[in-house]
Amino acid sequence: MTALLDIAGLTANYGDFQALFGVDLMLNAGETVAIIGANGAGKTTLMRGITGIVRGRGKMELDGTSIASLSAPEVLMAGIAMVPEGRKLFPSLTVEENLLIGAHARKVAGPWNLNAIYDLFPILKERRNSPGTALSGGQQQMVAIGRALMSNPRVLLCDEISLGLAPVIIRDIYAAVPKIKASGASMIVVEQDIGQALKIADRVYCMMEGRVTLTGTPATLSRQAIHDAYFGVSA
Amino acid sequence: MIWLDTLVQGILLGGLYALFAAGLSLVFGIMRLVNLAHGDLIVLGAYLILGVMHVTGLHPFVAVLIAAPVMFGLGWLLQTHVLNRVLGDDILPPLLVTFGLSVVIQNGLLESFSANSQKLTAGAIEAQSVQLGPISMGVMPLLTLASAVGVIFLLNQLFYRTALGRAFRATSDDATTAQLMGISPSRVFAMATGIALVVATVAAMYLGTRANFDPSIGPARLLYAFEAVIIGGLGSLWGTLAGGIVIGVAQALGAAVNPEWQILSGHIAFVLVLLLRPRGLFPRAND
Amino acid sequence: MANSSPSTGRFAQVALGLALVAALAAVPLVAPRAVTQDLFGILTLLVLAMNWNMLAGFAGLVSVGQQAFVGIGAYFMFAAVILWGMDPLVGVLIGGLAAMVFAVPMAFFAFRLHGAYFAIGTWVVADIARLLAGQWKALGGGTGTSLPKGTTKDMFGVQWVKDVLDVSSAAAADAVTYWLALVMAVAMLVASYVFLRSRMGLGLQAIRDNMQAARSVGVDPTRLKAAVFLLTAFGTGLCGALIFIQITRVTPDAAFSVLDWTAFVIFVVVIGGIGTLPGPIVGVIVFYILQRLLADYGTVYLIVLGLIGIAIMLFARRGLWGLFTDRTGIDPFPLRHRPPAAPKS
């Protein structure tokens, strides 16, 4: 069986600064993978490399087909959608328009449409005609997740969806994750909140300084091992 | 009563200026690009309509329907192959490229059609007018104003009511995130410039039927269009209509006092509005 | 760098420069009048180009309204001669000052606009100046006027040059205006070099590259830009007035021509290398060669010029000079040297 998403030896640079050093990552169909690591570990660069916003070098295959040379819009069309760090709603668009634009280019039949998103996050239906950026941080995050789901992606990438939100709101947002998993989407969740990540993930990758330093299932990884991989092992 | 007549003629003239400006306003609103060749592209459109009329013998109202798709294609190609390459944080390259384009178009037209003035003849309709109380309004100027209102209404519908308009606004907000939605900014921009040149073609038809034109008149139309956009407030299409009317009325009032003062009055109105309201009459909230 | 010591290199450059200036200064003594007149055209275009390069290339103020200053310089020089009975060379100075005075309200207005809007805003103001010049009835209104016959003959220094060189008054007048153009070009070049390497000049380049950073090191961007705007208005006005001593006839359309005094200037700078000190010199040479090659083809020349400008912006943004320094690594006029260690604050 081949993995749905297969990444091997991925490197990426920002100018002279190398941000990724040969990252290997696998995502199987229906699986949720969490990527944890401190600030600057390369998690966001990895997401940007997969989506084609940053041009990386190495093997990247979706269901056996290379996506390494695709532009960002082409990656979305291939079925990889992203919830970007910082939510990045379009200020000139209403909540509903922000959701609709998620399906602007990739119109694929599937479990997700406007009504399904409103069922997942009922508050968005009430605020459908507000400007996207008039919402609270948590509600904006719901719009960003809904917007990515609207394209019925095969792979959903979530970058730091708990960042800057109150714990009670984070709980609400993560409550949606099992429903998204149940819809059949495979997910990669980048998270600094280790507890949250271990709760939802089937497998965990820990990154440090542009490299994967530890992989495993939540059950097999000890707190100490994660701590060492996260902060670097003191000699 | 003569003043009322002047005012009405100015408003009608403003319709023409709003048509000049609408394409400029649209392109600025979407990609923050100021096309210094806009006036010359309008003049190019007028020559294209002239050419279509010459070959087919059609009326300008029909010839414009053939010229418009050609201009759309030109805009698409121009954006795709030239302008998209120079968009970015540095404002110099797009300015200088469009300035170079302006010189190329002007002299290309001069080389092909000479400096002789031309006119698009629309027949009997040019002389017809409508009497409204003491005021007499030409049918062509009325049609021009009506077209300006219609064009701006349609552009607004496009912008706020269609999927393409959503893509325009999203790309304008944040081109990187728009790409994550599968939107290709370069294609969105190409579409926008194509539409802007369709509007420019409509403007060209009214320009050419109203008065004589020659290859050199583009830059002055750019200035009027630009003044209308700024007076109206950047990115506001209805504001652009208002701006065009302000310039039209100012020019008509100036010309009523002394014909030599027509253009000067328009410029001075522009300077005054900008000194009093630096962001124009209808500034967009999030700019 | 493994070069010979910097001071030797510097000395050689200065010596070469002085020799070149001396050779140019000798042109009216040895060459036919037509050559002097041609070189006058080149030198004045160079002065205009250096002024615009300072404005757009270094201060980031892309003006398309420089024809305002050329026109005002020309008109006030004419006014000084015709209306106030002054020597044309005093008129040149008055022309430059008038241009600088006009630049004050123009800056007040145009500085409210940014980027591309600044460009068209300056264009509108220049058009206002053109239309106002057309209302100056004492100088012929819309049809313009000519310098009275013999004006240049009586110009300061002409009689002396005529006697010493034993040439006609017209040739002597050509020589005097030519030398003035040469002095302006050299002065502008030296002033640009010194200014750009000064604290203020480095501040200006910092502003262009990063507004916030410049502010944080204590440069007031608006004041510095305004100062550059006024000074280049002065330089452009002086040059415009001098040009119209040669032309001897002024009309609003000719004196305020966007093509002659701004478009050509922009192309010269863009082709040579915008934001580089030698750019305008390289550009003016290329411009002159092209003009010679395509002289018989009329408007084709302008089309070619426009296409070259577009190509440069698409493929080599820092022009021919930028290409040269990138390819060879040689930059005889380094502006971006690191300033000596900043004083501790």
mmCIF file of C-alpha atoms in Angstrom, chain B residues 24 28 32-36 81-83 85-87 90-104 107-108 110-111 219 222-224 226-227 229-230 234 258 260-261 263-264 267-268 270-272 274-278, chain C residues 52 56-57 60 62 64 108-109 112-121 123-125 127-132 134-135 137 142 258-259 262-264 266-267 270 274 297-300 302-307 309-310 313-315 317:
data_model
loop_
_atom_site.group_PDB
_atom_site.id
_atom_site.type_symbol
_atom_site.label_atom_id
_atom_site.label_comp_id
_atom_site.label_asym_id
_atom_site.label_seq_id
_atom_site.Cartn_x
_atom_site.Cartn_y
_atom_site.Cartn_z
ATOM 1 C CA LEU B 24 -8.306 52.696 -14.429
ATOM 2 C CA PHE B 28 -6.150 50.032 -9.412
ATOM 3 C CA ARG B 32 -2.754 48.652 -7.180
ATOM 4 C CA LEU B 33 -1.422 49.233 -10.680
ATOM 5 C CA VAL B 34 -1.549 52.644 -12.310
ATOM 6 C CA ASN B 35 -1.402 52.252 -16.037
ATOM 7 C CA LEU B 36 0.146 55.368 -17.561
ATOM 8 C CA HIS B 81 3.307 38.866 -20.703
ATOM 9 C CA VAL B 82 4.345 42.297 -19.497
ATOM 10 C CA LEU B 83 2.586 43.796 -16.502
ATOM 11 C CA ARG B 85 6.236 40.519 -14.496
ATOM 12 C CA VAL B 86 6.672 43.966 -12.995
ATOM 13 C CA LEU B 87 4.021 43.975 -10.268
ATOM 14 C CA ASP B 90 8.760 48.413 -6.155
ATOM 15 C CA ILE B 91 6.491 50.923 -7.905
ATOM 16 C CA LEU B 92 9.097 52.026 -10.434
ATOM 17 C CA PRO B 93 8.991 49.109 -12.897
ATOM 18 C CA PRO B 94 5.222 49.167 -13.557
ATOM 19 C CA LEU B 95 5.269 52.944 -13.891
ATOM 20 C CA LEU B 96 8.162 52.990 -16.304
ATOM 21 C CA VAL B 97 6.888 50.040 -18.317
ATOM 22 C CA THR B 98 3.466 51.620 -18.791
ATOM 23 C CA PHE B 99 5.110 54.951 -19.554
ATOM 24 C CA GLY B 100 7.207 53.239 -22.225
ATOM 25 C CA LEU B 101 4.065 51.565 -23.532
ATOM 26 C CA SER B 102 2.387 54.957 -23.767
ATOM 27 C CA VAL B 103 5.189 56.289 -25.974
ATOM 28 C CA VAL B 104 5.176 53.119 -28.094
ATOM 29 C CA ASN B 107 4.132 56.705 -31.993
ATOM 30 C CA GLY B 108 2.907 53.416 -33.399
ATOM 31 C CA LEU B 110 1.342 58.126 -35.549
ATOM 32 C CA GLU B 111 3.381 55.883 -37.827
ATOM 33 C CA PRO B 219 -2.065 61.529 -22.124
ATOM 34 C CA LEU B 222 -5.201 59.781 -18.782
ATOM 35 C CA LEU B 223 -4.983 62.931 -16.669
ATOM 36 C CA TYR B 224 -8.776 63.468 -16.685
ATOM 37 C CA PHE B 226 -6.796 59.900 -13.091
ATOM 38 C CA GLU B 227 -8.328 63.043 -11.617
ATOM 39 C CA VAL B 229 -10.415 58.291 -9.838
ATOM 40 C CA ILE B 230 -8.595 60.275 -7.146
ATOM 41 C CA LEU B 234 -9.346 55.082 -4.662
ATOM 42 C CA ASN B 258 -13.124 81.735 -20.960
ATOM 43 C CA GLU B 260 -8.913 78.824 -22.656
ATOM 44 C CA TRP B 261 -9.670 77.977 -19.048
ATOM 45 C CA ILE B 263 -8.687 72.253 -18.873
ATOM 46 C CA LEU B 264 -7.151 74.514 -16.255
ATOM 47 C CA HIS B 267 -7.048 70.605 -12.908
ATOM 48 C CA ILE B 268 -7.701 73.259 -10.281
ATOM 49 C CA PHE B 270 -8.757 68.352 -8.729
ATOM 50 C CA VAL B 271 -6.113 70.151 -6.678
ATOM 51 C CA LEU B 272 -8.753 71.794 -4.483
ATOM 52 C CA LEU B 274 -7.359 66.860 -2.888
ATOM 53 C CA LEU B 275 -6.300 69.660 -0.552
ATOM 54 C CA LEU B 276 -9.663 69.563 1.234
ATOM 55 C CA ARG B 277 -10.214 65.784 1.172
ATOM 56 C CA PRO B 278 -6.899 64.003 0.653
ATOM 57 C CA TRP C 52 15.648 63.017 -12.399
ATOM 58 C CA ALA C 56 13.392 58.943 -8.783
ATOM 59 C CA GLY C 57 16.372 56.647 -8.444
ATOM 60 C CA GLY C 60 12.059 57.299 -4.757
ATOM 61 C CA VAL C 62 8.967 59.217 -9.554
ATOM 62 C CA VAL C 64 6.496 62.821 -14.516
ATOM 63 C CA PHE C 108 3.004 70.707 -0.725
ATOM 64 C CA PHE C 109 0.383 69.248 -3.048
ATOM 65 C CA ARG C 112 0.081 64.085 -0.348
ATOM 66 C CA LEU C 113 0.157 61.492 -3.095
ATOM 67 C CA HIS C 114 2.274 58.393 -2.994
ATOM 68 C CA GLY C 115 3.933 56.151 -5.507
ATOM 69 C CA ALA C 116 2.192 56.109 -8.844
ATOM 70 C CA TYR C 117 -0.197 58.843 -7.716
ATOM 71 C CA PHE C 118 2.719 61.121 -7.049
ATOM 72 C CA ALA C 119 3.776 60.517 -10.661
ATOM 73 C CA ILE C 120 0.476 61.551 -12.211
ATOM 74 C CA GLY C 121 -0.023 64.307 -9.625
ATOM 75 C CA TRP C 123 2.103 65.563 -14.303
ATOM 76 C CA VAL C 124 -1.170 67.391 -13.572
ATOM 77 C CA VAL C 125 0.690 70.221 -11.820
ATOM 78 C CA ASP C 127 0.032 70.754 -17.060
ATOM 79 C CA ILE C 128 -1.326 73.539 -14.837
ATOM 80 C CA ALA C 129 1.995 75.364 -15.224
ATOM 81 C CA ARG C 130 1.806 74.924 -19.006
ATOM 82 C CA LEU C 131 -1.730 76.313 -19.140
ATOM 83 C CA LEU C 132 -0.785 79.256 -16.904
ATOM 84 C CA GLY C 134 -0.262 80.208 -22.002
ATOM 85 C CA GLN C 135 -2.058 82.957 -20.098
ATOM 86 C CA LYS C 137 0.117 87.568 -22.367
ATOM 87 C CA GLY C 142 -0.442 80.522 -26.181
ATOM 88 C CA VAL C 258 6.434 66.000 -21.429
ATOM 89 C CA LEU C 259 8.112 64.116 -24.266
ATOM 90 C CA THR C 262 10.591 64.140 -19.099
ATOM 91 C CA ALA C 263 10.062 61.098 -21.338
ATOM 92 C CA PHE C 264 13.485 61.259 -22.978
ATOM 93 C CA ILE C 266 13.308 58.902 -18.080
ATOM 94 C CA PHE C 267 14.438 56.652 -20.923
ATOM 95 C CA VAL C 270 16.287 53.758 -17.226
ATOM 96 C CA ILE C 274 18.302 54.032 -12.547
ATOM 97 C CA TYR C 297 13.089 56.971 -39.315
ATOM 98 C CA GLY C 298 11.203 59.631 -37.354
ATOM 99 C CA THR C 299 8.740 58.106 -34.948
ATOM 100 C CA VAL C 300 10.279 54.639 -35.225
ATOM 101 C CA LEU C 302 10.612 56.755 -30.266
ATOM 102 C CA ILE C 303 9.024 53.333 -30.602
ATOM 103 C CA VAL C 304 12.433 51.671 -30.325
ATOM 104 C CA LEU C 305 13.279 53.838 -27.329
ATOM 105 C CA GLY C 306 10.017 52.874 -25.602
ATOM 106 C CA LEU C 307 10.565 49.173 -26.305
ATOM 107 C CA GLY C 309 12.866 51.021 -21.826
ATOM 108 C CA ILE C 310 10.241 48.301 -21.336
ATOM 109 C CA MET C 313 12.514 47.121 -16.810
ATOM 110 C CA LEU C 314 11.532 43.522 -17.557
ATOM 111 C CA PHE C 315 14.974 41.977 -17.761
ATOM 112 C CA ARG C 317 16.130 46.705 -13.788
#
